[in-house]
Coordinates of C-alpha atoms and ligand atoms in Angstrom, one line a residue:
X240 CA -39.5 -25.8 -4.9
X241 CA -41.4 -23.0 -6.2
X242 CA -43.6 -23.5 -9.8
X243 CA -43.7 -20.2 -11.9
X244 CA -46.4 -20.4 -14.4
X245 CA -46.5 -18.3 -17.5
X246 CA -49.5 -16.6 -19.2
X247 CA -48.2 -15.3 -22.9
X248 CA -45.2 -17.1 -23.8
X249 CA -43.8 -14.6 -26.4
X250 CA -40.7 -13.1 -26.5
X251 CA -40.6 -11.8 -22.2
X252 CA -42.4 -15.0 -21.7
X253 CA -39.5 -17.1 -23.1
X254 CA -37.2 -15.1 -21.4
X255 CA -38.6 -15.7 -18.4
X256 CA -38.7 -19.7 -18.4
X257 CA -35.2 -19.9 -20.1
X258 CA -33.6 -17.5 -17.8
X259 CA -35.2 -19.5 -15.0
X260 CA -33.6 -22.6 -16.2
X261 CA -30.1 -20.8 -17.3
X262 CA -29.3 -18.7 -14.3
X263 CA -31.0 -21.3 -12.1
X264 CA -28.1 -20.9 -9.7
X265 CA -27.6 -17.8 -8.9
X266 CA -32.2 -17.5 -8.5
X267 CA -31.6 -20.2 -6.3
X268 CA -28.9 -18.9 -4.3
X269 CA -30.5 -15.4 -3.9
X270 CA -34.3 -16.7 -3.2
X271 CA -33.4 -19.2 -1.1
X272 CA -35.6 -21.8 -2.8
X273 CA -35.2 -23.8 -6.6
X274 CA -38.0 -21.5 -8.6
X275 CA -38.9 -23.9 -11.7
X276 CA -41.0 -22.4 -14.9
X277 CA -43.7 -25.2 -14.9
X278 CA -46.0 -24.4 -17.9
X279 CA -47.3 -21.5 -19.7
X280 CA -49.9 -20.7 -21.8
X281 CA -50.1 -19.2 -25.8
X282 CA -52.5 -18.5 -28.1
X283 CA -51.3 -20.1 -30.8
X284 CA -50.1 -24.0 -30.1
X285 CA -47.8 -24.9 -33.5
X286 CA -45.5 -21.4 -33.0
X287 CA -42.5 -23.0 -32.0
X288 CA -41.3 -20.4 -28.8
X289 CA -38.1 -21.6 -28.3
X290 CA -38.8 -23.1 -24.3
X291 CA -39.0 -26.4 -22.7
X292 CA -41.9 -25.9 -20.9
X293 CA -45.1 -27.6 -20.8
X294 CA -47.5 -25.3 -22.9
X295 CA -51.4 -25.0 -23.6
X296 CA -54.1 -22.6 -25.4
X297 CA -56.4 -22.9 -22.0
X298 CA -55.1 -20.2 -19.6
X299 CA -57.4 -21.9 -16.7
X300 CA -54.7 -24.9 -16.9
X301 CA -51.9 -22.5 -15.1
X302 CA -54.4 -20.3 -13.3
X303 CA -56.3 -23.1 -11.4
X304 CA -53.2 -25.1 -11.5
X305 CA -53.0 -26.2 -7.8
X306 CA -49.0 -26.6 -8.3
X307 CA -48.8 -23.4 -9.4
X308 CA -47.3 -21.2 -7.0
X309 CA -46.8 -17.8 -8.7
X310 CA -48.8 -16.8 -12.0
X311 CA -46.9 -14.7 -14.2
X312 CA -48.8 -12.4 -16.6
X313 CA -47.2 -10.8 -19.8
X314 CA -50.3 -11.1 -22.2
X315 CA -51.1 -7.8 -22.5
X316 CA -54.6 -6.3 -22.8
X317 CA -56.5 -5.2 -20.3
X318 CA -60.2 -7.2 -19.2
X319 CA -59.1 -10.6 -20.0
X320 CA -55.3 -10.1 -18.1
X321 CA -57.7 -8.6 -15.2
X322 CA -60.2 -11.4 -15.1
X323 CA -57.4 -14.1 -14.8
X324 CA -55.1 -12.4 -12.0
X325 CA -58.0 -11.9 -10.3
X326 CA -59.1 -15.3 -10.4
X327 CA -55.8 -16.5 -10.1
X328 CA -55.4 -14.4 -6.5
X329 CA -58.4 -16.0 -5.4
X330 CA -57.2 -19.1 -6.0
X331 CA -54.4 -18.0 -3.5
X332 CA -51.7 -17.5 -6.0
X333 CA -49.5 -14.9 -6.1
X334 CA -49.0 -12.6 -9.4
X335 CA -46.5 -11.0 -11.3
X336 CA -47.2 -8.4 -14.3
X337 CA -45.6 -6.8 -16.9
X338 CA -49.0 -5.5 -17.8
X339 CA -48.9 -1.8 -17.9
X340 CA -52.3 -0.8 -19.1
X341 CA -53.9 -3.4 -16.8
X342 CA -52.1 -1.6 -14.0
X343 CA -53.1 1.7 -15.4
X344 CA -57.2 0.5 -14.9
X345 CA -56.7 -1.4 -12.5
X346 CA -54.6 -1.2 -9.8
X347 CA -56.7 -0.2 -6.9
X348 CA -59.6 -3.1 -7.3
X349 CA -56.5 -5.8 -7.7
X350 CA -55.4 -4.2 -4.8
X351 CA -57.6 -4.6 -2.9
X352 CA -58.3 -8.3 -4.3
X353 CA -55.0 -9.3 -3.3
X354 CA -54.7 -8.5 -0.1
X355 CA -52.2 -9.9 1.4
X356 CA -51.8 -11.9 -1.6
X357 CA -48.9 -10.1 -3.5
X358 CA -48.5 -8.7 -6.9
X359 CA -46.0 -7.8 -8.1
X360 CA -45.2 -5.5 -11.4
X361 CA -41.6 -4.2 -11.9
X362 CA -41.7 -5.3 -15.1
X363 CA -44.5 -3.1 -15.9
X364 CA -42.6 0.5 -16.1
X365 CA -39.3 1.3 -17.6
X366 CA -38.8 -2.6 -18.3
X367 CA -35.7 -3.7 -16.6
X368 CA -35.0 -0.6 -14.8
X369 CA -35.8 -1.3 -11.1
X370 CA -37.3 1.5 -10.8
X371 CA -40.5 0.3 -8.8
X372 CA -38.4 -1.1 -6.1
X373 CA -36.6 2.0 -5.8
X374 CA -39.9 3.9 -5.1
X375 CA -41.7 1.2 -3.1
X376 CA -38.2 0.3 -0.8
X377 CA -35.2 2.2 -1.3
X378 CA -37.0 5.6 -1.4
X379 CA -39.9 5.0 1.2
X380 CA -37.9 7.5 4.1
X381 CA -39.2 10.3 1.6
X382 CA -42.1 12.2 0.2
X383 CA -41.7 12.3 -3.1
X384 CA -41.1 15.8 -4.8
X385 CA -41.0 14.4 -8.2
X386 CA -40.8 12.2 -11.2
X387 CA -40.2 12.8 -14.4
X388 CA -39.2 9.9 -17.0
X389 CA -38.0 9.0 -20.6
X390 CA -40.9 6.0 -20.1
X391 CA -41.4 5.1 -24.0
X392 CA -38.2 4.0 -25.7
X393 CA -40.2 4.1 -29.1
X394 CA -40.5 7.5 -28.9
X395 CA -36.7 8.2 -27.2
X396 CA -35.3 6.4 -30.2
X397 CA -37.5 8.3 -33.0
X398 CA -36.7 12.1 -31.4
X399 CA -33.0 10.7 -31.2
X400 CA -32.9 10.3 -34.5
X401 CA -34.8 13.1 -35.5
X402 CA -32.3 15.7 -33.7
X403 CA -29.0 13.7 -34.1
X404 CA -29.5 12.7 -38.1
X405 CA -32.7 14.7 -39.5
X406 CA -34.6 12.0 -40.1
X407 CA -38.1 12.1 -41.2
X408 CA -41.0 11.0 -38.7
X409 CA -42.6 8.5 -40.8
X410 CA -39.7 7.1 -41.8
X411 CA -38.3 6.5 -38.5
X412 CA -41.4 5.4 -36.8
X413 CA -41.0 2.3 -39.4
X414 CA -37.7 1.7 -37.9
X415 CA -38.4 1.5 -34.6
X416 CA -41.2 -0.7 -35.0
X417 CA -38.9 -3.2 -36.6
X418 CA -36.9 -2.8 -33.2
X419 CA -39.5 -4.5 -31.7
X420 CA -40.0 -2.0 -29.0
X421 CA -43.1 -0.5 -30.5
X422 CA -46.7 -1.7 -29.0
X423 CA -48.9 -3.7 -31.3
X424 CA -50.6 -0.3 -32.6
X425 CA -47.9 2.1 -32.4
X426 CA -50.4 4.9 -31.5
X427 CA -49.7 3.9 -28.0
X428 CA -46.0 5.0 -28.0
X429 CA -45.8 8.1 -30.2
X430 CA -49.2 9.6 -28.8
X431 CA -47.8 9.5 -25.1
X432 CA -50.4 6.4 -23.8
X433 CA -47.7 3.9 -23.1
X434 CA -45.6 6.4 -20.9
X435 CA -49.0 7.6 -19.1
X436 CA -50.0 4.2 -18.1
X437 CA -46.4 4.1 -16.7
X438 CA -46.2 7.6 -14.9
X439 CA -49.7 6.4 -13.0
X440 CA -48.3 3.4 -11.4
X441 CA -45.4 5.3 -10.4
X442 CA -47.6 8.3 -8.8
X443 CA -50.0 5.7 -7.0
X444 CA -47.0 4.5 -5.3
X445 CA -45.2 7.9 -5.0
X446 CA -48.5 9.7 -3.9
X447 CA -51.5 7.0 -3.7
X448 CA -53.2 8.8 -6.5
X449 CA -56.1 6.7 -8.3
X450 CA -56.2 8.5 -11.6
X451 CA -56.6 6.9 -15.2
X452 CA -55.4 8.2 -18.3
X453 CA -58.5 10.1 -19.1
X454 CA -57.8 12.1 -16.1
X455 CA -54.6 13.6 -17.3
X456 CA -52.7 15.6 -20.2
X457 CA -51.5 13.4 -22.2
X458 CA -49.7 14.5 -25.7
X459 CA -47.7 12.9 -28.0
X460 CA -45.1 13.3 -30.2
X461 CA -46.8 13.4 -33.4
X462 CA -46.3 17.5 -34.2
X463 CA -42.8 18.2 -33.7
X464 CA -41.0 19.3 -36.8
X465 CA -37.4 19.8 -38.2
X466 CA -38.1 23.5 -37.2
X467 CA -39.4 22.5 -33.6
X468 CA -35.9 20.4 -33.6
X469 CA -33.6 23.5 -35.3
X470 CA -34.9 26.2 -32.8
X471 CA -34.0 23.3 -29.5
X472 CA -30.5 23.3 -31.1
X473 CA -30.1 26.8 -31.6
X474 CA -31.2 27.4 -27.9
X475 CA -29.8 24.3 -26.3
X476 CA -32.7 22.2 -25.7
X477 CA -33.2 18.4 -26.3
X478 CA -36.7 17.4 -26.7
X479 CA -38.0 14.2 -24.8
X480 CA -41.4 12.6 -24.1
X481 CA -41.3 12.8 -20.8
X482 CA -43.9 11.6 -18.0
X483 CA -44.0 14.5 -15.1
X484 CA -45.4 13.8 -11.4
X485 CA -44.6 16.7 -9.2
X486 CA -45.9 17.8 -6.3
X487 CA -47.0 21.5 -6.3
X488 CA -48.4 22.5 -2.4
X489 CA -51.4 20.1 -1.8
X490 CA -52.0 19.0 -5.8
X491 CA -49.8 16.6 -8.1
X492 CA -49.4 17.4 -11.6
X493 CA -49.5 14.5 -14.0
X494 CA -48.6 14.7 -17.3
X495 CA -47.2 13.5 -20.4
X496 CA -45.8 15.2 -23.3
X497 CA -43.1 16.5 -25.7
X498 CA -40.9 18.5 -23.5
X499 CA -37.6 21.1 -24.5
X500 CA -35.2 20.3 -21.4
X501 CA -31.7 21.6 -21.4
X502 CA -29.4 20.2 -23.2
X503 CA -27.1 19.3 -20.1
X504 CA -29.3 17.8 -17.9
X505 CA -28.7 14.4 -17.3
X506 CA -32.2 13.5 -18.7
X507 CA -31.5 15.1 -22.2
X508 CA -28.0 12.7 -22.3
X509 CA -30.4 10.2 -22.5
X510 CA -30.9 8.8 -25.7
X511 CA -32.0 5.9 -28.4
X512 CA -34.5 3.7 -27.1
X513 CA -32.8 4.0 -23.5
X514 CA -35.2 4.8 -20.6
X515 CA -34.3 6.9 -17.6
X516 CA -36.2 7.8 -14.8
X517 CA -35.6 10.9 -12.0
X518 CA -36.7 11.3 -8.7
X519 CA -36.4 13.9 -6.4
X520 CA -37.2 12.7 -2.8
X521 CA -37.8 15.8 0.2
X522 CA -34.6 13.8 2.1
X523 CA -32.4 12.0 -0.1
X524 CA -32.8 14.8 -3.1
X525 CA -32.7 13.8 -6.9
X526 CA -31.7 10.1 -8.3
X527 CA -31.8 8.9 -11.5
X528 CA -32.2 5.5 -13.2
X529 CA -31.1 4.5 -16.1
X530 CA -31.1 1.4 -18.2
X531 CA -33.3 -1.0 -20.8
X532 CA -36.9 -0.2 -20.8
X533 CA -38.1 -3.4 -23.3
X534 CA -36.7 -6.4 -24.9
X535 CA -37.2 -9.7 -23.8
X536 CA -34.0 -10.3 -21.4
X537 CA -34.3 -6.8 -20.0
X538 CA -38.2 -7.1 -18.8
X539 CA -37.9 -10.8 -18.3
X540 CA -35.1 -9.6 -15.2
X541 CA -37.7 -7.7 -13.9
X542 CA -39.9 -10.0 -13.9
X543 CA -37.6 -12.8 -12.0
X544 CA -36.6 -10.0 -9.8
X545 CA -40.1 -9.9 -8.6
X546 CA -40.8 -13.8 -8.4
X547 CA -37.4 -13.6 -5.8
X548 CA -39.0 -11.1 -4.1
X549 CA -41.9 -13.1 -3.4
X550 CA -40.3 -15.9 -2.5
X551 CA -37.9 -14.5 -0.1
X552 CA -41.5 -13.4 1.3
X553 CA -40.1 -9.8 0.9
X554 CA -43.1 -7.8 0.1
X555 CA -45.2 -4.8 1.2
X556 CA -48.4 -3.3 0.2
X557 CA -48.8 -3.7 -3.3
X558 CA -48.6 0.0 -4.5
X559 CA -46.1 0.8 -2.0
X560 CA -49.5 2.1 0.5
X561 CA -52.8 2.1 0.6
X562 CA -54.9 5.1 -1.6
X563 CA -54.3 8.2 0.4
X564 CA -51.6 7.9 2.6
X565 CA -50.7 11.5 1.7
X566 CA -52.9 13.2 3.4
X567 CA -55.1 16.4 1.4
X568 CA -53.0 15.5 -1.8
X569 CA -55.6 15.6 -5.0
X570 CA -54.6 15.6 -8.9
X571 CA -54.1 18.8 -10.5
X572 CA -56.3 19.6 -13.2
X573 CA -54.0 20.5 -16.4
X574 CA -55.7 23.7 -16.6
X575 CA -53.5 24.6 -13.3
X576 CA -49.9 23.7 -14.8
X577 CA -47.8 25.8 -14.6
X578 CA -44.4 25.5 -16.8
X579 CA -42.9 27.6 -19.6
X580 CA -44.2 27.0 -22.8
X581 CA -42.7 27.2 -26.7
X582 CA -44.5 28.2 -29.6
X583 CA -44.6 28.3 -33.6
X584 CA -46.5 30.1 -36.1
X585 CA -46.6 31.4 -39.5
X586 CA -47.3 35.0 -39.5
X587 CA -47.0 37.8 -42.4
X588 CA -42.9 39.0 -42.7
X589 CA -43.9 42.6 -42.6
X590 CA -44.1 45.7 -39.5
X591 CA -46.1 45.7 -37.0
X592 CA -47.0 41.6 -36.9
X593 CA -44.5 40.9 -33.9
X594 CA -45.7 44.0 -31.9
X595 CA -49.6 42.1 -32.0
X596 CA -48.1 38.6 -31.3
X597 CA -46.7 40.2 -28.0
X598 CA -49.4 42.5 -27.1
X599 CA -51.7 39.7 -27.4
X600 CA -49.8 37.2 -25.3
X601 CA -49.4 40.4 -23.3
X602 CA -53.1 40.8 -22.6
X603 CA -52.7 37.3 -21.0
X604 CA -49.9 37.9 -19.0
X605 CA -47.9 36.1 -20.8
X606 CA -44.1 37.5 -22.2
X607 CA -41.5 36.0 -24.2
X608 CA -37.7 34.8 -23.1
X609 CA -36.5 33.6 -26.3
X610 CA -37.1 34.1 -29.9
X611 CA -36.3 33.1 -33.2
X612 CA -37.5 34.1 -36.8
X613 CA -37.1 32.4 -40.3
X614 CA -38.6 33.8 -43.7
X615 CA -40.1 30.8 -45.1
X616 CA -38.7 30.8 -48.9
X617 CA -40.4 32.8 -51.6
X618 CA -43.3 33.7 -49.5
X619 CA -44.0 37.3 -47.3
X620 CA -44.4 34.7 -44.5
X621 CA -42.1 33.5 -41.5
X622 CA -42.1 31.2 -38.6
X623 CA -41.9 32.8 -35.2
X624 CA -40.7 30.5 -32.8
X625 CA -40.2 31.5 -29.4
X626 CA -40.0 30.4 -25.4
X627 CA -42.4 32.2 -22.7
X628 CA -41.7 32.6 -19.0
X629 CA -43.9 30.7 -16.9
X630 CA -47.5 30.8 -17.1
X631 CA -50.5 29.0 -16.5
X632 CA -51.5 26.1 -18.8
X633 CA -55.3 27.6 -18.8
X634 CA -54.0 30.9 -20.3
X635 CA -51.4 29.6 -22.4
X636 CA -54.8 27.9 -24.3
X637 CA -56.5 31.1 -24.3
X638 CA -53.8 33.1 -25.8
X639 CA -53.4 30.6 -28.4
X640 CA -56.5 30.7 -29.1
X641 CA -56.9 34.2 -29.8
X642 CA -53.6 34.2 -31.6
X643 CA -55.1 31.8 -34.1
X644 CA -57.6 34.3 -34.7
X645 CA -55.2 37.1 -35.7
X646 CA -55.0 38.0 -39.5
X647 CA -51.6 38.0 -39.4
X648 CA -50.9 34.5 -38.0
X649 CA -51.7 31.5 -40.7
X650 CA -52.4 27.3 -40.3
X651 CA -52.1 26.0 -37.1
X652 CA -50.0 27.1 -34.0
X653 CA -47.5 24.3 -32.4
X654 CA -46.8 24.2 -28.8
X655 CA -44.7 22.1 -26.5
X656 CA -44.1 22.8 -23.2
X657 CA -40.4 23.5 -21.5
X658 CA -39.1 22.3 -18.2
X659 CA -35.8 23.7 -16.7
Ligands
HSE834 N1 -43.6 0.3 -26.4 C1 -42.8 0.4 -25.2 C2 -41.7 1.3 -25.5 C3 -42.4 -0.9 -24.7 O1 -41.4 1.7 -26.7 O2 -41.0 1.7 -24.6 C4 -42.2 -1.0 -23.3 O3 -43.3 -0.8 -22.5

């Protein structure tokens, strides 16, 4: 018998003991061995959580639990979750996380605690998608091309409704928090921090890359408007936060923001509060995965798919190798991205204004695919919205810059980026 015990018995928590007990089974059947939720901790003793487990408020009584065979960690946070899996490795135990932005800090030191310890965290990105068993096993013949992934379902749901209803931001962002998708401050979902801390632990294990979050571009969804959203229908675009990895000669971009994709890309079909993930892999070429990236049940799987995995003994280096396997491979700075970009601005509705727009972006090298103009009512003013061909992030920052200082442009200028 194998004893599972749980730190944070909330809502994946409960899932996790009561699916343990429910499907007990079929775990059985497929681990080999009866896996048995033993105790878990909470924070708060007199909530009633729904399990039949043995619970306390000291998360040393799991952790140095000597019948405690695998640890299981969905409490969120970063220093305390990383002082107790460590701790609970050296006490020989084996881990499994949902934590995200422990992983996104982290993951090289516990690494490297573990040892052949494992830990185990496919809970952690795109919830019950198995999306890290894909990368560390079912995709390890290839070098991985790319990534790119609908990571945040918070945000997936909110542009969803935006573009399919016209509903306002704020008043969306309230609905999806009642979802219960949305993290504790929802800052972490709509300003792309969630879905970064995911897209690392993906690119450590496609690419071995040790960056954190304040290595990389990171944007949310915060700016985009019912115009931003009228021009993508007009042209064909959906707009997704998505998480990019690619591999460009010997650098990795890796980023995070609002992106126009086509409308008929499988990615853009994806919608609501749905995650999807694609890679692109040099021999088997692009797969995608699809499915529920929070909720109890959903992550819960995950995490029992994990706890099998372990006990089958079917494991592996934790983040699929050790730091740079890929030999010469370094992070990209974001001044060296290069993708296509979209832009609005207010500028005067007279002659002459759109000829300085593209000299300007001219001067940069930068020239315009496709273009849109609406007079803004009872005002000489309109927005210019418009696609450019590629170009380099660096000068796409200069040039709107120096747009922003033209007499004829007014406010602020948006930008998102666009991926075909
Ligand atoms: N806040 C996250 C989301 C939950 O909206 O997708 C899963 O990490």
């Amino acid at each position: 018998m194998v004893n599972i015990g749980i730190l944070g018995v909330g809502t994946v928590g409960a899932s996790v003991a009561n699916i343990l007990a429910e499907n007990a089974d079929i775990i059985e059947a497929r681990a080999g061995k009866k896996i048995v939720a033993k105790s878990g901790v909470v924070q708060n003793l007199s909530k009633d959580r729904g399990v039949s487990i043995q619970l306390s408020d000291n998360p040393l009584d799991v952790v140095d639990d000597p019948e405690i065979d695998i640890v299981v960690e969905l409490m969120g946070g970063v220093e305390k979750p990383y002082e107790l899996v460590k701790r609970a490795l050296e006490n020989g135990k084996a881990v499994v996380t949902a934590n995200k932005a422990l992983l996104a800090y982290h993951r090289y030191e516990l690494q490297e605690i573990a040892g052949d310890i494992p830990l185990m965290y496919e809970a952690s990105t795109a919830g019950g998608i198995p999306v890290i068993g894909a990368l560390r096993s079912g995709l390890s013949a290839n070098h991985i091309e790319s990534i790119q992934g609908i990571m945040n379902g918070t945000c997936n749901y909110m542009l969803t409704k935006m573009i399919n209803e016209g509903a306002q931001y704020d008043q969306i962002l309230k609905e999806a928090q009642e979802l219960g998708y949305a993290e504790a401050d929802p800052t972490f979902d709509v300003g792309g921090f969630d879905a970064s801390h995911k897209l690392l632990i993906l690119a450590s294990i496609a690419y071995g890359l040790d960056a954190k979050p304040e290595d990389i571009l990171i944007e949310g969804i915060e700016n985009i408007t019912q115009t931003d959203v009228a021009f993508a229908k007009e042209f064909g675009y959906e707009i997704k936060l998505l998480g990019i990895a690619k591999k460009v000669g010997n650098g990795v971009e890796l980023r995070v923001h609002a992106t126009m994709i086509p409308s008929e890309s499988m990615i853009a079909k994806v919608d609501g509060v749905m995650n999807a993930v694609t890679i692109v892999g040099d021999r088997v070429g692009e797969t995608m995965y699809y499915g529920p990236g929070a909720g109890g049940d959903a992550t819960a799987s995950a995490v029992i798919a994990d706890i099998v995995d372990i006990v089958r003994g079917n494991q592996g280096p934790m983040l699929g190798y050790k730091k740079g396997l890929e030999k010469g491979l370094k992070l990209l700075s974001s001044d060296d991205i290069v993708t296509q970009y979209y832009l609005r601005l207010d500028v005067n509705d007279q002659s002459g204004v759109l000829a300085t727009i593209t000299s300007t972006l001219g001067n940069f090298g930068i020239s315009i695919e496709e273009m849109l103009q609406k007079p803004i009512e009872n005002e000489e003013k309109a927005k210019l919205l418009f696609t450019t061909h590629h170009c380099k992030e660096s000068k796409m920052q200069e040039a709107i810059k120096e747009l922003g200082k033209l007499d004829v442009v007014y406010g602020d200028i948006a930008m998102m980026r666009v991926e075909k």
